GROMACS .gro file of C-alpha atoms in nm:
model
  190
    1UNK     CA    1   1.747  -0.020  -1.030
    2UNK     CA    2   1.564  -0.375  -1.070
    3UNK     CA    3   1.246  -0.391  -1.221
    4UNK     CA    4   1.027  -0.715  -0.934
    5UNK     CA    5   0.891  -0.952  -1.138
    6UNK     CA    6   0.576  -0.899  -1.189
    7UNK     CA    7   0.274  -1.242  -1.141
    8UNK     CA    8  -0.038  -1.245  -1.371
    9UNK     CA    9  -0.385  -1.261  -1.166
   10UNK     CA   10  -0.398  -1.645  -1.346
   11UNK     CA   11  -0.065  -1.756  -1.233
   12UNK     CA   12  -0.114  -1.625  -0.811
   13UNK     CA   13  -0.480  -1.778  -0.891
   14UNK     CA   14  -0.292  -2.118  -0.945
   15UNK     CA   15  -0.052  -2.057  -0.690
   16UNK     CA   16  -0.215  -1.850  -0.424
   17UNK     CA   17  -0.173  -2.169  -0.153
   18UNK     CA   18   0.221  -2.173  -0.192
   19UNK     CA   19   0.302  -1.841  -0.229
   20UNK     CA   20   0.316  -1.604   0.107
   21UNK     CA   21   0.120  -1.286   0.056
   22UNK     CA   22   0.238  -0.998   0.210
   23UNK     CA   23   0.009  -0.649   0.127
   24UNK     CA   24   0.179  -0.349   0.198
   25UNK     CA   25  -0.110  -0.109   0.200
   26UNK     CA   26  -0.201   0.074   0.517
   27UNK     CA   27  -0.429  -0.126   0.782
   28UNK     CA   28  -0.757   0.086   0.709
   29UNK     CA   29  -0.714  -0.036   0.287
   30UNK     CA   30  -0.629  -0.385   0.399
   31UNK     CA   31  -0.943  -0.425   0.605
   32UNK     CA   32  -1.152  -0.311   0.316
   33UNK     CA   33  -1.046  -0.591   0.108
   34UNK     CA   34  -0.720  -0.812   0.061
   35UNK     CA   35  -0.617  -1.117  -0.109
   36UNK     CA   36  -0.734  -1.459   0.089
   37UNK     CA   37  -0.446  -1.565   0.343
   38UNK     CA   38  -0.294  -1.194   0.304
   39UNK     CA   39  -0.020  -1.089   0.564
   40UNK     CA   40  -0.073  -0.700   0.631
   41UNK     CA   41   0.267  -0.526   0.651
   42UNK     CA   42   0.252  -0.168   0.536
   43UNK     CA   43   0.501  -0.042   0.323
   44UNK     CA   44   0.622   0.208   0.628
   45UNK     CA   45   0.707  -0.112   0.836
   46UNK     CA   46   0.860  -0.308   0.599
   47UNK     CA   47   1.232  -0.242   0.701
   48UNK     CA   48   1.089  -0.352   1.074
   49UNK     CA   49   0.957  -0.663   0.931
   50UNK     CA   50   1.238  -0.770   0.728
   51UNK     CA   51   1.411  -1.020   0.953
   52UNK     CA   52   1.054  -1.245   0.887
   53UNK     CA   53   1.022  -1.116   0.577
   54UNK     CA   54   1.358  -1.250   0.460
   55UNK     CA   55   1.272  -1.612   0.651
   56UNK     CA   56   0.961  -1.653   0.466
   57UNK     CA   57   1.115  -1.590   0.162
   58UNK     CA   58   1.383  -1.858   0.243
   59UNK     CA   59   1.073  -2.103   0.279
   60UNK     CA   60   0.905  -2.031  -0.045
   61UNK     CA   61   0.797  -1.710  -0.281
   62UNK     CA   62   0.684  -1.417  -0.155
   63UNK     CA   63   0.441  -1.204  -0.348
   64UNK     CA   64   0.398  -0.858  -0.233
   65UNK     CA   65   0.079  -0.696  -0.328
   66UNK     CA   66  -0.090  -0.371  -0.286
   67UNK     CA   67  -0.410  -0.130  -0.466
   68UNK     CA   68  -0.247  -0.096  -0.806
   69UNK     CA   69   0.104  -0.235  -0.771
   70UNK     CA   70   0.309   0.077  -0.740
   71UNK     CA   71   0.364   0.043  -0.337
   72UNK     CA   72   0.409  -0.296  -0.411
   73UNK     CA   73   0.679  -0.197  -0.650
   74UNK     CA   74   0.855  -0.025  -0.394
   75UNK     CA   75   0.878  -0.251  -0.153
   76UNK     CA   76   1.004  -0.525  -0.389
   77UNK     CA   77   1.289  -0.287  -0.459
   78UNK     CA   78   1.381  -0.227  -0.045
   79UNK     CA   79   1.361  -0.620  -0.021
   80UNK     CA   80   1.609  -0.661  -0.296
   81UNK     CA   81   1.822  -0.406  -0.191
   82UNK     CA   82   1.848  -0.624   0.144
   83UNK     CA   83   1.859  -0.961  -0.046
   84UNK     CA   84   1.515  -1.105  -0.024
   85UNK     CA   85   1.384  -1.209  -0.368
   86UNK     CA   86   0.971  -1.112  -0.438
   87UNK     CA   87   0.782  -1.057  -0.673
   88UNK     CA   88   0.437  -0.846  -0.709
   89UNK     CA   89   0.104  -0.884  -0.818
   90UNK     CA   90   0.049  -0.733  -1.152
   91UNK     CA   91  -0.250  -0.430  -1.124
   92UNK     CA   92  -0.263  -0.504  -0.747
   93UNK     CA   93  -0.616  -0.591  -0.550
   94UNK     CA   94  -0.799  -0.373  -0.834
   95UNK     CA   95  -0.675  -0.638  -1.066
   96UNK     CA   96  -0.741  -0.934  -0.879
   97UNK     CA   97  -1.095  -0.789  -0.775
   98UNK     CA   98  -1.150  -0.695  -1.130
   99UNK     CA   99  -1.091  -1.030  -1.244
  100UNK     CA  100  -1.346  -1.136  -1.056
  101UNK     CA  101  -1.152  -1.352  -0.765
  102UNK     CA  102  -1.285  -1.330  -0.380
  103UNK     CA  103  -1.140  -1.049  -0.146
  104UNK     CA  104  -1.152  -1.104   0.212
  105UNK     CA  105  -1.236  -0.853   0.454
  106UNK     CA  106  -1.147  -0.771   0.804
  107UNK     CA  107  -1.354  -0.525   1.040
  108UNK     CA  108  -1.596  -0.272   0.916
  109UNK     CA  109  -1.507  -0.045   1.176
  110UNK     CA  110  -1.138  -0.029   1.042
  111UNK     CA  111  -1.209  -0.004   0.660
  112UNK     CA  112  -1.132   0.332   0.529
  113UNK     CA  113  -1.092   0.488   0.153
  114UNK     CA  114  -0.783   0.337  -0.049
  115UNK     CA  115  -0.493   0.550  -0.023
  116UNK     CA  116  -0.574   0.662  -0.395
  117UNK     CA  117  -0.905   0.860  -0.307
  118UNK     CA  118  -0.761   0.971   0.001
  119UNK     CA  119  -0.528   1.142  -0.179
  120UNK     CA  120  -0.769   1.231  -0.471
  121UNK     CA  121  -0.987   1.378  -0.200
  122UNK     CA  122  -0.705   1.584   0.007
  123UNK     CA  123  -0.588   1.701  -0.310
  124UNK     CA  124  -0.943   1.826  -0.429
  125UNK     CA  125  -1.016   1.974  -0.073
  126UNK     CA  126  -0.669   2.164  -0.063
  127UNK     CA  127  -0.736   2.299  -0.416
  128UNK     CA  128  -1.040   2.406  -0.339
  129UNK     CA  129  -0.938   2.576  -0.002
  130UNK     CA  130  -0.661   2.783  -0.175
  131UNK     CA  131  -0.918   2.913  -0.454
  132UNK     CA  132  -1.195   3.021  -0.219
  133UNK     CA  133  -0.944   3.170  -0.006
  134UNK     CA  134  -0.777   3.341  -0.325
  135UNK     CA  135  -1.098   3.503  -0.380
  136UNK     CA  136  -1.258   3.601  -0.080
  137UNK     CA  137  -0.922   3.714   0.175
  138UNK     CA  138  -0.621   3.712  -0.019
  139UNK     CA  139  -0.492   3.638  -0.377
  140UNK     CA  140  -0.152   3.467  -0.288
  141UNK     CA  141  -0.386   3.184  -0.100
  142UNK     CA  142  -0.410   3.073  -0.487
  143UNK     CA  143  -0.016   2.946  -0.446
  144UNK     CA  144  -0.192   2.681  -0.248
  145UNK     CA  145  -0.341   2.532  -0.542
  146UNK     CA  146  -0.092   2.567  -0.793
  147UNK     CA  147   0.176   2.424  -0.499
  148UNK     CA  148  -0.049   2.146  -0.477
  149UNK     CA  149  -0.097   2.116  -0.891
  150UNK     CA  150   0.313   2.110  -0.881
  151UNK     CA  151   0.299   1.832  -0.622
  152UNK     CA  152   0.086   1.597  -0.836
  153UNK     CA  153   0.237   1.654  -1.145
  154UNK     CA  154   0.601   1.544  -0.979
  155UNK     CA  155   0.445   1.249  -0.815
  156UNK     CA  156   0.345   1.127  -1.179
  157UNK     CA  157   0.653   1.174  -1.322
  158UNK     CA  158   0.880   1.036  -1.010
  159UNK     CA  159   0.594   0.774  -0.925
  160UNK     CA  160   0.600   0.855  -0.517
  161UNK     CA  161   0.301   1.036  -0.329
  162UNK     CA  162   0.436   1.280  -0.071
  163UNK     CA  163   0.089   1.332   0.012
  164UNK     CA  164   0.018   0.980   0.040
  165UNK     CA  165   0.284   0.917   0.264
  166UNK     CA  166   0.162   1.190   0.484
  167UNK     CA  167  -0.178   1.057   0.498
  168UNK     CA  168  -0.036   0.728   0.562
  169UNK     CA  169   0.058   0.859   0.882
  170UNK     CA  170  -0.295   0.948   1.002
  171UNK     CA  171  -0.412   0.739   1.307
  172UNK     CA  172  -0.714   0.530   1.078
  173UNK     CA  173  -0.372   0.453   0.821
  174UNK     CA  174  -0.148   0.317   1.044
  175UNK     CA  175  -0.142  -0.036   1.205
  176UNK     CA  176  -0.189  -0.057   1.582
  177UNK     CA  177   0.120  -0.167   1.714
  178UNK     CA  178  -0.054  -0.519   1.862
  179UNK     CA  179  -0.190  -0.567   1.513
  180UNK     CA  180   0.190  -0.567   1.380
  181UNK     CA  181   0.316  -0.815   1.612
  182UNK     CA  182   0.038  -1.071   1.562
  183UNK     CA  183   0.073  -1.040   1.209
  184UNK     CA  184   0.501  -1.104   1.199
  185UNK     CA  185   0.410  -1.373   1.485
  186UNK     CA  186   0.160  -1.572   1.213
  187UNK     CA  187   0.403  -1.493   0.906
  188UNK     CA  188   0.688  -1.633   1.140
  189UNK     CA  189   0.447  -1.928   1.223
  190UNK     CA  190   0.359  -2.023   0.903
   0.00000   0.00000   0.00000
């Protein structure tokens, strides 16, 4: 397996206007915050996409970016698998936010939690759920929250989310179908 080579915050900083940006996150993260000029292609459409994906990167580099770098990771790997060269963004938005560089962001009304907390937050709730349910109706509910201990410790040592990729499936997560089209339409464009 090929490691994507991996762009410094100073070097996309310098060459942010000739590189194609392509974020992979779900719609509700990319509306919360994305790199200026940002094309928003979740990691769940990116075999869809690939046909524009693969012309863009026969224009010019295409740097794939997402929260931390590990979705971005993956798709870097499915593009190269199908012959289309990327690289990402080293750390992600966090970084690029951290290092104090200008986010844009699309409509309140479709910003939701990063991926991340969502699954933070599901994880927490579920936990939680199986405990007071361990107590108060029936010990074995407690499997819920050692199933769901299990679940996070394998998605640190494999470095995939099934839970995120569940959640990523939730209506606020997922593109509208419209928003898709526009967005291949402007990368196709461009």
């Amino acid at each position: 397996m090929t490691t994507p080579t991996a762009l410094g915050i100073d070097e996309v900083r310098n060459r942010l206007h000739e590189l194609t940006v392509i974020d992979v996150r779900t719609a509700g993260e990319y509306a919360g915050g994305h790199l200026p000029g940002a094309f928003n292609i979740p990691l769940s459409q990116i075999q869809q996409a690939l046909p524009d994906i693969r012309h863009a990167a026969a224009r010019g580099d295409v740097l794939i970016v997402c929260a931390s770098g590990a979705r971005s990771e993956n798709a870097c790997r499915i593009l190269a698998d199908s012959h289309v060269t990327t690289a990402t963004l080293s750390g992600g938005t966090a970084a690029w936010a951290g290092g104090g560089n200008e986010l844009r962001r699309g409509s309140t009304s479709r910003a939701t939690w990063g991926m991340e907390r969502q699954v933070r937050f599901t994880a927490g709730i579920l936990v939680l759920l199986g405990l007071l349910l361990g107590l108060l109706v029936h010990p074995a509910f407690q499997l819920v929250s050692a199933g769901i201990a299990g679940g996070l410790v394998f998605s640190a040592l494999t470095n995939t989310c099934g839970m995120a990729a569940l959640l990523a499936k939730l209506p606020h997560n997922r593109p509208r179908a419209a928003d898709l089209t526009v967005t291949l339409a402007a990368l196709r464009s461009r």
